[in-house]
Amino acid sequence: MRIETEIKLDFKDVLIRPKRSTLNTRSEVDISREFSFRHNKRPYHGIPVIAANMDTVGTFEMAKALSQHQMVTALHKHYEISQYVEFFRALPTSNVVFYSLGISERDEEKFHQVMQQLGTMSAIRHVCVDAANGYTEKFVSFVQKIRSAYPDIVLMAGNVVTGEMTEELILAGADIVKVGIGPGSVCTTRKMTGVGYPQLSAIIECADAAHGLEGHICADGGCTTVGDIAKAFGGGADFVMMGGMFAGHDECGGEIIVRDEQKFVCFYGMSSKTAMDKYAGGVATYRAAEGKEVLIPYRGAVENTAQEILGGVRSACTYVGARRLRELSKRTTFIRVTQQLNEVFGKS
C-alpha cells in the first residue's frame, strides 16, 4: 500500500483565469478542430464534442441532429445488425459517427458481420472499443486485434485515467484514448468500488502522455455545465464526451413519463441494474451494478443544448484570447477555488 499526497483536481476545484484578448466578438472564434491520427492518417475536421454511447443518448436520431453542427455521436451497441447497415449506408461521408462495441465475443462477431455486410466501401470509419475497466490484459489484446483486423479505422479505446495506461493503449493501436473512471452523473463505480481519479487531473496527465506519442484523448464524463467542457479542452482534451448533458431530449431513447403534469425522461448508466436487466438478463451473481437510474426533466429538441455548448465554448475562448479551439489549452491557466457559483437564489 502507498499513498500519493499530490492534490488531484476536478472541474469544481478550478476556474479559468481570464487574459487580455484581441477578439472583439465570439463569432470570431473557430471551435472546430483538425486532427491527423497516429495509426490512421485520415484527417478529421469538426467540432470535437461527442454524445456518449449510452442507449438513451447515442442514438441514430442524435447522430443526425448533432451532425448539423459538425458534432459527433458515439452510437450505443444495442442496435440490430440490419439497423446499423441501413444507417451507415445512408450516412454522408462527412459525418463523424463512432460504432461502439465491447470486448465480448458476441460484440466482436456482431461488428465483423456489420463490416462484412457493408463491404469494402464501408462507411464505418470511426470505432469505439468501450469497457468500464481499460486496465486488463484482455482489453489491450482486444484493441490490438481490432487494429490488426481493420488498419484503416480511427480507433478510440478506454476507459483509463493514468498516463502509463494511455501510452500502452496508444502503442497497442488506439488513436484516441477515452479518459474517465467514475465521474459520470449516473455512474456509481466510485461508490461501489472506491476506485477513480479526479477528472481534470486525469485529463491533464493522460493528454500529456498521449500527445507525446502523437495520440489523442477523449475526456469522458464529469461535465455538468458548458464551463466544464471548456475546462476539459483547456486541460488538454482533444475530444469531450458527455451523457447527462445530452440526455432528456427528443432525439434520445426512452419514453417520456408524466408526473404531476411535468414531463420526465428515464436516464441510466450502462452498468446499472436497469441496463443489465434490459440487455444481459439481470445482474450477474459475481458482480454488482455500478450505475443508477434517474428521472430527468424533459428538455425538448437537442438543438438548444447544442447551441448552448457551442456558444459557451466560444465565449470561454474569448475570455482567454484563443481565436481557435486548439489554442485554448495553450492559453489556459487554472486557478484553484473553494466556490464556483453564487447560489443564493438556488441552483441554475
mmCIF file of C-alpha atoms in Angstrom:
data_model
loop_
_atom_site.group_PDB
_atom_site.id
_atom_site.type_symbol
_atom_site.label_atom_id
_atom_site.label_comp_id
_atom_site.label_asym_id
_atom_site.label_seq_id
_atom_site.Cartn_x
_atom_site.Cartn_y
_atom_site.Cartn_z
ATOM 1 C CA MET A 1 0.000 0.000 0.000
ATOM 2 C CA ARG A 2 1.153 3.514 -0.798
ATOM 3 C CA ILE A 3 -0.377 6.992 -0.646
ATOM 4 C CA GLU A 4 0.057 9.721 -3.246
ATOM 5 C CA THR A 5 -0.081 13.065 -1.473
ATOM 6 C CA GLU A 6 -0.125 15.337 -4.530
ATOM 7 C CA ILE A 7 -3.508 17.067 -4.829
ATOM 8 C CA LYS A 8 -5.608 15.979 -7.811
ATOM 9 C CA LEU A 9 -8.277 18.264 -9.238
ATOM 10 C CA ASP A 10 -11.804 18.011 -10.553
ATOM 11 C CA PHE A 11 -13.741 20.550 -12.605
ATOM 12 C CA LYS A 12 -15.333 22.004 -9.463
ATOM 13 C CA ASP A 13 -11.900 22.782 -7.997
ATOM 14 C CA VAL A 14 -10.817 25.352 -10.598
ATOM 15 C CA LEU A 15 -11.785 28.327 -12.719
ATOM 16 C CA ILE A 16 -10.060 29.535 -15.879
ATOM 17 C CA ARG A 17 -8.144 32.788 -15.419
ATOM 18 C CA PRO A 18 -9.132 35.451 -17.997
ATOM 19 C CA LYS A 19 -6.438 37.077 -20.137
ATOM 20 C CA ARG A 20 -6.145 40.024 -22.487
ATOM 21 C CA SER A 21 -7.666 39.370 -25.877
ATOM 22 C CA THR A 22 -7.704 40.932 -29.319
ATOM 23 C CA LEU A 23 -11.031 39.240 -30.092
ATOM 24 C CA ASN A 24 -13.987 41.574 -30.397
ATOM 25 C CA THR A 25 -16.810 39.030 -30.534
ATOM 26 C CA ARG A 26 -17.497 35.333 -30.033
ATOM 27 C CA SER A 27 -18.242 34.995 -33.742
ATOM 28 C CA GLU A 28 -14.518 35.377 -34.463
ATOM 29 C CA VAL A 29 -13.745 32.114 -32.649
ATOM 30 C CA ASP A 30 -13.337 28.871 -34.589
ATOM 31 C CA ILE A 31 -14.174 25.932 -32.307
ATOM 32 C CA SER A 32 -13.651 23.246 -34.919
ATOM 33 C CA ARG A 33 -10.527 21.097 -34.860
ATOM 34 C CA GLU A 34 -8.441 19.301 -37.456
ATOM 35 C CA PHE A 35 -6.596 16.135 -36.495
ATOM 36 C CA SER A 36 -4.436 13.533 -38.160
ATOM 37 C CA PHE A 37 -4.230 10.394 -36.076
ATOM 38 C CA ARG A 38 -1.253 8.233 -35.129
ATOM 39 C CA HIS A 39 -2.368 4.962 -36.683
ATOM 40 C CA ASN A 40 -4.727 6.299 -39.323
ATOM 41 C CA LYS A 41 -3.784 9.456 -41.148
ATOM 42 C CA ARG A 42 -7.346 10.090 -42.340
ATOM 43 C CA PRO A 43 -7.992 13.766 -41.486
ATOM 44 C CA TYR A 44 -10.698 14.726 -39.032
ATOM 45 C CA HIS A 45 -12.408 18.104 -39.189
ATOM 46 C CA GLY A 46 -15.312 19.026 -36.950
ATOM 47 C CA ILE A 47 -16.367 20.123 -33.502
ATOM 48 C CA PRO A 48 -14.916 17.531 -31.109
ATOM 49 C CA VAL A 49 -17.897 17.204 -28.769
ATOM 50 C CA ILE A 50 -19.304 13.664 -28.567
ATOM 51 C CA ALA A 51 -22.657 12.319 -27.387
ATOM 52 C CA ALA A 52 -21.886 9.253 -25.270
ATOM 53 C CA ASN A 53 -22.549 5.689 -26.393
ATOM 54 C CA MET A 54 -25.371 5.125 -23.902
ATOM 55 C CA ASP A 55 -28.590 3.623 -25.221
ATOM 56 C CA THR A 56 -30.625 6.674 -24.202
ATOM 57 C CA VAL A 57 -28.124 9.136 -25.733
ATOM 58 C CA GLY A 58 -26.078 7.557 -28.537
ATOM 59 C CA THR A 59 -28.975 7.110 -30.954
ATOM 60 C CA PHE A 60 -29.296 7.382 -34.725
ATOM 61 C CA GLU A 61 -31.572 10.394 -34.197
ATOM 62 C CA MET A 62 -28.957 12.099 -32.023
ATOM 63 C CA ALA A 63 -26.290 11.481 -34.648
ATOM 64 C CA LYS A 64 -28.415 13.078 -37.352
ATOM 65 C CA ALA A 65 -29.192 16.125 -35.189
ATOM 66 C CA LEU A 66 -25.651 16.775 -33.948
ATOM 67 C CA SER A 67 -24.135 16.282 -37.390
ATOM 68 C CA GLN A 68 -25.872 19.506 -38.419
ATOM 69 C CA HIS A 69 -23.388 21.249 -36.120
ATOM 70 C CA GLN A 70 -20.390 19.076 -37.090
ATOM 71 C CA MET A 71 -20.619 17.437 -33.666
ATOM 72 C CA VAL A 72 -20.037 13.731 -33.068
ATOM 73 C CA THR A 73 -22.107 10.828 -31.746
ATOM 74 C CA ALA A 74 -20.836 7.515 -30.414
ATOM 75 C CA LEU A 75 -23.664 5.090 -31.129
ATOM 76 C CA HIS A 76 -24.730 2.632 -28.471
ATOM 77 C CA LYS A 77 -24.048 -1.040 -29.200
ATOM 78 C CA HIS A 78 -27.573 -2.434 -28.886
ATOM 79 C CA TYR A 79 -28.996 -1.869 -32.371
ATOM 80 C CA GLU A 80 -29.571 -4.860 -34.633
ATOM 81 C CA ILE A 81 -27.100 -5.610 -37.426
ATOM 82 C CA SER A 82 -29.631 -4.642 -40.107
ATOM 83 C CA GLN A 83 -30.224 -1.300 -38.400
ATOM 84 C CA TYR A 84 -26.500 -0.467 -38.379
ATOM 85 C CA VAL A 85 -26.129 -1.435 -42.010
ATOM 86 C CA GLU A 86 -29.078 0.692 -43.078
ATOM 87 C CA PHE A 87 -27.855 3.675 -41.039
ATOM 88 C CA PHE A 88 -24.254 3.625 -42.226
ATOM 89 C CA ARG A 89 -25.207 3.088 -45.868
ATOM 90 C CA ALA A 90 -27.214 6.316 -45.718
ATOM 91 C CA LEU A 91 -24.621 8.252 -43.687
ATOM 92 C CA PRO A 92 -22.918 11.129 -45.535
ATOM 93 C CA THR A 93 -19.169 10.593 -45.687
ATOM 94 C CA SER A 94 -18.576 13.946 -43.987
ATOM 95 C CA ASN A 95 -20.397 12.869 -40.804
ATOM 96 C CA VAL A 96 -18.320 11.526 -37.925
ATOM 97 C CA VAL A 97 -20.102 8.732 -36.061
ATOM 98 C CA PHE A 98 -18.436 6.087 -33.890
ATOM 99 C CA TYR A 99 -19.564 2.469 -33.982
ATOM 100 C CA SER A 100 -19.243 1.159 -30.417
ATOM 101 C CA LEU A 101 -18.514 -2.340 -29.180
ATOM 102 C CA GLY A 102 -17.450 -4.068 -26.008
ATOM 103 C CA ILE A 103 -14.809 -6.782 -25.802
ATOM 104 C CA SER A 104 -17.084 -9.817 -25.660
ATOM 105 C CA GLU A 105 -17.065 -12.435 -28.413
ATOM 106 C CA ARG A 106 -20.661 -11.528 -29.179
ATOM 107 C CA ASP A 107 -19.820 -7.842 -29.705
ATOM 108 C CA GLU A 108 -16.807 -8.721 -31.852
ATOM 109 C CA GLU A 109 -18.748 -11.106 -34.059
ATOM 110 C CA LYS A 110 -21.554 -8.575 -34.483
ATOM 111 C CA PHE A 111 -19.051 -5.921 -35.575
ATOM 112 C CA HIS A 112 -17.470 -8.285 -38.108
ATOM 113 C CA GLN A 113 -20.890 -9.052 -39.554
ATOM 114 C CA VAL A 114 -21.787 -5.378 -39.889
ATOM 115 C CA MET A 115 -18.484 -4.661 -41.634
ATOM 116 C CA GLN A 116 -18.921 -7.637 -43.962
ATOM 117 C CA GLN A 117 -22.423 -6.599 -44.949
ATOM 118 C CA LEU A 118 -21.301 -3.039 -45.624
ATOM 119 C CA GLY A 119 -18.493 -4.380 -47.816
ATOM 120 C CA THR A 120 -15.272 -2.753 -48.970
ATOM 121 C CA MET A 121 -16.883 0.690 -49.212
ATOM 122 C CA SER A 122 -17.837 0.626 -45.526
ATOM 123 C CA ALA A 123 -18.998 3.934 -44.082
ATOM 124 C CA ILE A 124 -17.726 2.894 -40.652
ATOM 125 C CA ARG A 125 -14.512 4.859 -40.307
ATOM 126 C CA HIS A 126 -14.573 5.513 -36.556
ATOM 127 C CA VAL A 127 -14.829 2.766 -33.936
ATOM 128 C CA CYS A 128 -15.009 2.957 -30.134
ATOM 129 C CA VAL A 129 -13.893 -0.065 -28.106
ATOM 130 C CA ASP A 130 -15.573 0.578 -24.784
ATOM 131 C CA ALA A 131 -15.110 -1.054 -21.377
ATOM 132 C CA ALA A 132 -15.555 0.286 -17.864
ATOM 133 C CA ASN A 133 -12.084 -1.017 -16.958
ATOM 134 C CA GLY A 134 -9.430 -0.454 -19.601
ATOM 135 C CA TYR A 135 -6.626 -1.819 -17.431
ATOM 136 C CA THR A 136 -6.982 -5.530 -18.187
ATOM 137 C CA GLU A 137 -4.673 -7.512 -20.455
ATOM 138 C CA LYS A 138 -7.751 -8.761 -22.299
ATOM 139 C CA PHE A 139 -8.726 -5.190 -23.151
ATOM 140 C CA VAL A 140 -5.276 -4.312 -24.509
ATOM 141 C CA SER A 141 -5.191 -7.534 -26.552
ATOM 142 C CA PHE A 142 -8.633 -6.764 -27.958
ATOM 143 C CA VAL A 143 -7.517 -3.295 -29.064
ATOM 144 C CA GLN A 144 -4.519 -4.894 -30.807
ATOM 145 C CA LYS A 145 -6.821 -7.415 -32.519
ATOM 146 C CA ILE A 146 -9.223 -4.770 -33.837
ATOM 147 C CA ARG A 147 -6.353 -2.585 -35.040
ATOM 148 C CA SER A 148 -4.794 -5.536 -36.868
ATOM 149 C CA ALA A 149 -8.093 -6.569 -38.471
ATOM 150 C CA TYR A 150 -9.088 -3.036 -39.521
ATOM 151 C CA PRO A 151 -5.968 -0.918 -40.046
ATOM 152 C CA ASP A 152 -7.881 1.857 -41.823
ATOM 153 C CA ILE A 153 -10.257 2.819 -38.988
ATOM 154 C CA VAL A 154 -9.831 5.602 -36.441
ATOM 155 C CA LEU A 155 -9.892 3.666 -33.158
ATOM 156 C CA MET A 156 -10.948 5.081 -29.797
ATOM 157 C CA ALA A 157 -10.497 2.891 -26.704
ATOM 158 C CA GLY A 158 -10.988 3.191 -22.954
ATOM 159 C CA ASN A 159 -11.614 3.932 -20.202
ATOM 160 C CA VAL A 160 -8.436 4.693 -18.280
ATOM 161 C CA VAL A 161 -7.239 7.584 -16.104
ATOM 162 C CA THR A 162 -3.444 7.334 -15.934
ATOM 163 C CA GLY A 163 -0.643 8.298 -18.266
ATOM 164 C CA GLU A 164 1.085 4.930 -18.407
ATOM 165 C CA MET A 165 -2.075 3.105 -19.488
ATOM 166 C CA THR A 166 -2.831 5.823 -22.012
ATOM 167 C CA GLU A 167 0.560 5.160 -23.560
ATOM 168 C CA GLU A 168 0.010 1.401 -23.576
ATOM 169 C CA LEU A 169 -3.308 1.688 -25.398
ATOM 170 C CA ILE A 170 -1.851 4.042 -27.998
ATOM 171 C CA LEU A 171 1.036 1.666 -28.622
ATOM 172 C CA ALA A 172 -1.484 -1.187 -28.856
ATOM 173 C CA GLY A 173 -3.321 0.575 -31.676
ATOM 174 C CA ALA A 174 -5.643 3.226 -30.242
ATOM 175 C CA ASP A 175 -5.721 6.612 -31.952
ATOM 176 C CA ILE A 176 -7.837 8.162 -29.187
ATOM 177 C CA VAL A 177 -7.854 7.060 -25.547
ATOM 178 C CA LYS A 178 -11.060 7.581 -23.591
ATOM 179 C CA VAL A 179 -10.370 9.040 -20.141
ATOM 180 C CA GLY A 180 -12.603 8.795 -17.089
ATOM 181 C CA ILE A 181 -13.446 6.302 -14.337
ATOM 182 C CA GLY A 182 -16.382 7.192 -12.150
ATOM 183 C CA PRO A 183 -17.158 10.857 -12.962
ATOM 184 C CA GLY A 184 -20.401 10.271 -14.874
ATOM 185 C CA SER A 185 -23.710 11.551 -13.499
ATOM 186 C CA VAL A 186 -25.285 8.064 -13.410
ATOM 187 C CA CYS A 187 -22.093 6.111 -12.650
ATOM 188 C CA THR A 188 -21.649 4.626 -9.173
ATOM 189 C CA THR A 189 -18.239 2.982 -9.689
ATOM 190 C CA ARG A 190 -16.559 5.209 -7.102
ATOM 191 C CA LYS A 191 -19.279 4.452 -4.570
ATOM 192 C CA MET A 192 -19.321 0.698 -5.213
ATOM 193 C CA THR A 193 -15.574 0.100 -5.642
ATOM 194 C CA GLY A 194 -13.711 3.070 -4.183
ATOM 195 C CA VAL A 195 -11.824 3.341 -7.486
ATOM 196 C CA GLY A 196 -11.475 6.508 -9.559
ATOM 197 C CA TYR A 197 -9.459 9.620 -10.314
ATOM 198 C CA PRO A 198 -10.432 13.318 -10.278
ATOM 199 C CA GLN A 199 -11.379 14.016 -13.874
ATOM 200 C CA LEU A 200 -9.476 17.233 -14.598
ATOM 201 C CA SER A 201 -6.176 15.827 -13.337
ATOM 202 C CA ALA A 202 -6.811 12.634 -15.305
ATOM 203 C CA ILE A 203 -7.318 14.716 -18.457
ATOM 204 C CA ILE A 204 -4.155 16.769 -17.908
ATOM 205 C CA GLU A 205 -1.962 13.739 -17.199
ATOM 206 C CA CYS A 206 -3.383 11.500 -19.923
ATOM 207 C CA ALA A 207 -3.248 14.279 -22.522
ATOM 208 C CA ASP A 208 0.415 14.848 -21.740
ATOM 209 C CA ALA A 209 1.126 11.139 -22.170
ATOM 210 C CA ALA A 210 -0.912 10.802 -25.364
ATOM 211 C CA HIS A 211 0.401 13.868 -27.135
ATOM 212 C CA GLY A 212 3.965 12.729 -26.586
ATOM 213 C CA LEU A 213 3.150 9.692 -28.741
ATOM 214 C CA GLU A 214 1.128 11.644 -31.334
ATOM 215 C CA GLY A 215 -2.040 10.194 -29.818
ATOM 216 C CA HIS A 216 -5.236 11.898 -28.683
ATOM 217 C CA ILE A 217 -7.626 11.668 -25.740
ATOM 218 C CA CYS A 218 -11.364 11.952 -25.224
ATOM 219 C CA ALA A 219 -12.467 13.239 -21.817
ATOM 220 C CA ASP A 220 -15.439 11.061 -20.902
ATOM 221 C CA GLY A 221 -17.769 12.108 -18.091
ATOM 222 C CA GLY A 222 -17.964 14.664 -15.321
ATOM 223 C CA CYS A 223 -19.175 17.673 -17.301
ATOM 224 C CA THR A 224 -22.261 19.176 -15.678
ATOM 225 C CA THR A 225 -22.051 22.633 -17.291
ATOM 226 C CA VAL A 226 -20.685 24.087 -20.516
ATOM 227 C CA GLY A 227 -17.924 25.640 -18.412
ATOM 228 C CA ASP A 228 -16.747 22.119 -17.549
ATOM 229 C CA ILE A 229 -16.439 21.353 -21.267
ATOM 230 C CA ALA A 230 -14.232 24.430 -21.671
ATOM 231 C CA LYS A 231 -12.109 23.294 -18.705
ATOM 232 C CA ALA A 232 -11.698 19.839 -20.268
ATOM 233 C CA PHE A 233 -10.454 21.391 -23.506
ATOM 234 C CA GLY A 234 -8.292 23.791 -21.507
ATOM 235 C CA GLY A 235 -6.756 20.811 -19.703
ATOM 236 C CA GLY A 236 -5.677 19.263 -22.991
ATOM 237 C CA ALA A 237 -8.597 17.075 -24.080
ATOM 238 C CA ASP A 238 -8.885 16.674 -27.845
ATOM 239 C CA PHE A 239 -12.487 15.417 -27.642
ATOM 240 C CA VAL A 240 -15.064 15.734 -24.857
ATOM 241 C CA MET A 241 -17.792 13.096 -24.425
ATOM 242 C CA MET A 242 -20.994 13.632 -22.448
ATOM 243 C CA GLY A 243 -24.021 11.590 -21.486
ATOM 244 C CA GLY A 244 -26.048 13.542 -18.939
ATOM 245 C CA MET A 245 -25.794 16.868 -20.764
ATOM 246 C CA PHE A 246 -27.303 15.278 -23.889
ATOM 247 C CA ALA A 247 -29.944 13.242 -22.029
ATOM 248 C CA GLY A 248 -33.659 14.011 -21.891
ATOM 249 C CA HIS A 249 -34.092 15.290 -25.443
ATOM 250 C CA ASP A 250 -36.427 14.289 -28.260
ATOM 251 C CA GLU A 251 -33.545 12.537 -30.012
ATOM 252 C CA CYS A 252 -32.809 10.320 -27.011
ATOM 253 C CA GLY A 253 -34.071 6.817 -26.398
ATOM 254 C CA GLY A 254 -36.612 6.158 -23.651
ATOM 255 C CA GLU A 255 -40.214 7.110 -23.163
ATOM 256 C CA ILE A 256 -41.490 10.362 -21.693
ATOM 257 C CA ILE A 257 -43.006 9.941 -18.231
ATOM 258 C CA VAL A 258 -45.598 12.407 -16.914
ATOM 259 C CA ARG A 259 -45.786 13.056 -13.163
ATOM 260 C CA ASP A 260 -47.791 15.880 -11.609
ATOM 261 C CA GLU A 261 -48.227 17.373 -15.086
ATOM 262 C CA GLN A 262 -44.443 17.549 -15.572
ATOM 263 C CA LYS A 263 -42.567 15.553 -18.225
ATOM 264 C CA PHE A 264 -39.525 13.440 -17.379
ATOM 265 C CA VAL A 265 -37.257 11.030 -19.235
ATOM 266 C CA CYS A 266 -35.564 7.969 -17.731
ATOM 267 C CA PHE A 267 -31.750 8.106 -17.822
ATOM 268 C CA TYR A 268 -29.491 5.356 -16.514
ATOM 269 C CA GLY A 269 -25.898 4.191 -16.561
ATOM 270 C CA MET A 270 -24.939 1.295 -18.803
ATOM 271 C CA SER A 271 -23.681 -0.660 -15.791
ATOM 272 C CA SER A 272 -26.894 -0.054 -13.858
ATOM 273 C CA LYS A 273 -29.370 -2.769 -12.904
ATOM 274 C CA THR A 274 -31.811 -1.225 -15.373
ATOM 275 C CA ALA A 275 -29.391 -1.657 -18.285
ATOM 276 C CA MET A 276 -28.322 -5.158 -17.260
ATOM 277 C CA ASP A 277 -31.921 -6.286 -16.811
ATOM 278 C CA LYS A 278 -32.624 -4.965 -20.298
ATOM 279 C CA TYR A 279 -29.631 -6.392 -22.147
ATOM 280 C CA ALA A 280 -27.997 -9.105 -20.025
ATOM 281 C CA GLY A 281 -30.858 -10.844 -18.274
ATOM 282 C CA GLY A 282 -30.037 -9.202 -14.957
ATOM 283 C CA VAL A 283 -27.010 -8.501 -12.803
ATOM 284 C CA ALA A 284 -24.600 -11.458 -12.835
ATOM 285 C CA THR A 285 -24.061 -13.145 -9.464
ATOM 286 C CA TYR A 286 -20.322 -12.369 -9.499
ATOM 287 C CA ARG A 287 -20.729 -8.597 -9.764
ATOM 288 C CA ALA A 288 -22.669 -5.575 -8.547
ATOM 289 C CA ALA A 289 -24.394 -2.845 -10.519
ATOM 290 C CA GLU A 290 -22.214 0.266 -10.919
ATOM 291 C CA GLY A 291 -24.783 2.682 -12.258
ATOM 292 C CA LYS A 292 -28.093 4.208 -11.280
ATOM 293 C CA GLU A 293 -31.381 5.198 -12.854
ATOM 294 C CA VAL A 294 -32.805 8.713 -12.568
ATOM 295 C CA LEU A 295 -35.669 10.732 -13.987
ATOM 296 C CA ILE A 296 -34.569 13.978 -15.577
ATOM 297 C CA PRO A 297 -36.796 16.805 -16.837
ATOM 298 C CA TYR A 298 -37.787 16.518 -20.487
ATOM 299 C CA ARG A 299 -35.723 19.040 -22.458
ATOM 300 C CA GLY A 300 -37.234 19.114 -25.956
ATOM 301 C CA ALA A 301 -35.077 19.158 -29.071
ATOM 302 C CA VAL A 302 -31.307 18.856 -28.645
ATOM 303 C CA GLU A 303 -30.817 21.914 -30.875
ATOM 304 C CA ASN A 304 -30.968 24.367 -27.964
ATOM 305 C CA THR A 305 -28.452 22.370 -25.937
ATOM 306 C CA ALA A 306 -26.107 22.161 -28.925
ATOM 307 C CA GLN A 307 -26.275 25.942 -29.346
ATOM 308 C CA GLU A 308 -25.551 26.466 -25.637
ATOM 309 C CA ILE A 309 -22.476 24.248 -25.838
ATOM 310 C CA LEU A 310 -21.135 25.935 -28.965
ATOM 311 C CA GLY A 311 -21.788 29.426 -27.614
ATOM 312 C CA GLY A 312 -20.321 28.716 -24.179
ATOM 313 C CA VAL A 313 -17.104 27.232 -25.533
ATOM 314 C CA ARG A 314 -16.708 30.149 -27.936
ATOM 315 C CA SER A 315 -17.202 32.549 -25.044
ATOM 316 C CA ALA A 316 -14.563 30.755 -22.964
ATOM 317 C CA CYS A 317 -12.123 31.180 -25.841
ATOM 318 C CA THR A 318 -12.792 34.913 -25.989
ATOM 319 C CA TYR A 319 -12.042 35.284 -22.267
ATOM 320 C CA VAL A 320 -8.502 33.963 -22.758
ATOM 321 C CA GLY A 321 -7.861 35.281 -26.267
ATOM 322 C CA ALA A 322 -7.968 31.933 -28.077
ATOM 323 C CA ARG A 323 -9.015 32.598 -31.662
ATOM 324 C CA ARG A 324 -9.194 28.843 -32.313
ATOM 325 C CA LEU A 325 -10.168 25.982 -30.028
ATOM 326 C CA ARG A 326 -6.747 24.392 -30.498
ATOM 327 C CA GLU A 327 -5.223 27.457 -28.808
ATOM 328 C CA LEU A 328 -7.359 27.141 -25.672
ATOM 329 C CA SER A 329 -5.101 24.718 -23.797
ATOM 330 C CA LYS A 330 -2.062 26.914 -24.515
ATOM 331 C CA ARG A 331 -3.835 29.953 -23.115
ATOM 332 C CA THR A 332 -5.445 28.274 -20.103
ATOM 333 C CA THR A 333 -4.296 28.990 -16.561
ATOM 334 C CA PHE A 334 -6.358 27.249 -13.893
ATOM 335 C CA ILE A 335 -6.990 28.935 -10.552
ATOM 336 C CA ARG A 336 -7.829 26.741 -7.581
ATOM 337 C CA VAL A 337 -11.036 27.850 -5.874
ATOM 338 C CA THR A 338 -13.299 26.859 -2.998
ATOM 339 C CA GLN A 339 -16.509 28.064 -4.631
ATOM 340 C CA GLN A 340 -17.696 28.038 -8.240
ATOM 341 C CA LEU A 341 -21.092 29.692 -8.233
ATOM 342 C CA ASN A 342 -23.209 32.116 -6.233
ATOM 343 C CA GLU A 343 -26.261 30.020 -5.407
ATOM 344 C CA VAL A 344 -28.054 32.393 -3.028
ATOM 345 C CA PHE A 345 -31.157 32.172 -5.224
ATOM 346 C CA GLY A 346 -30.834 28.448 -5.817
ATOM 347 C CA LYS A 347 -29.054 26.305 -8.353
ATOM 348 C CA SER A 348 -29.461 27.183 -12.007
#
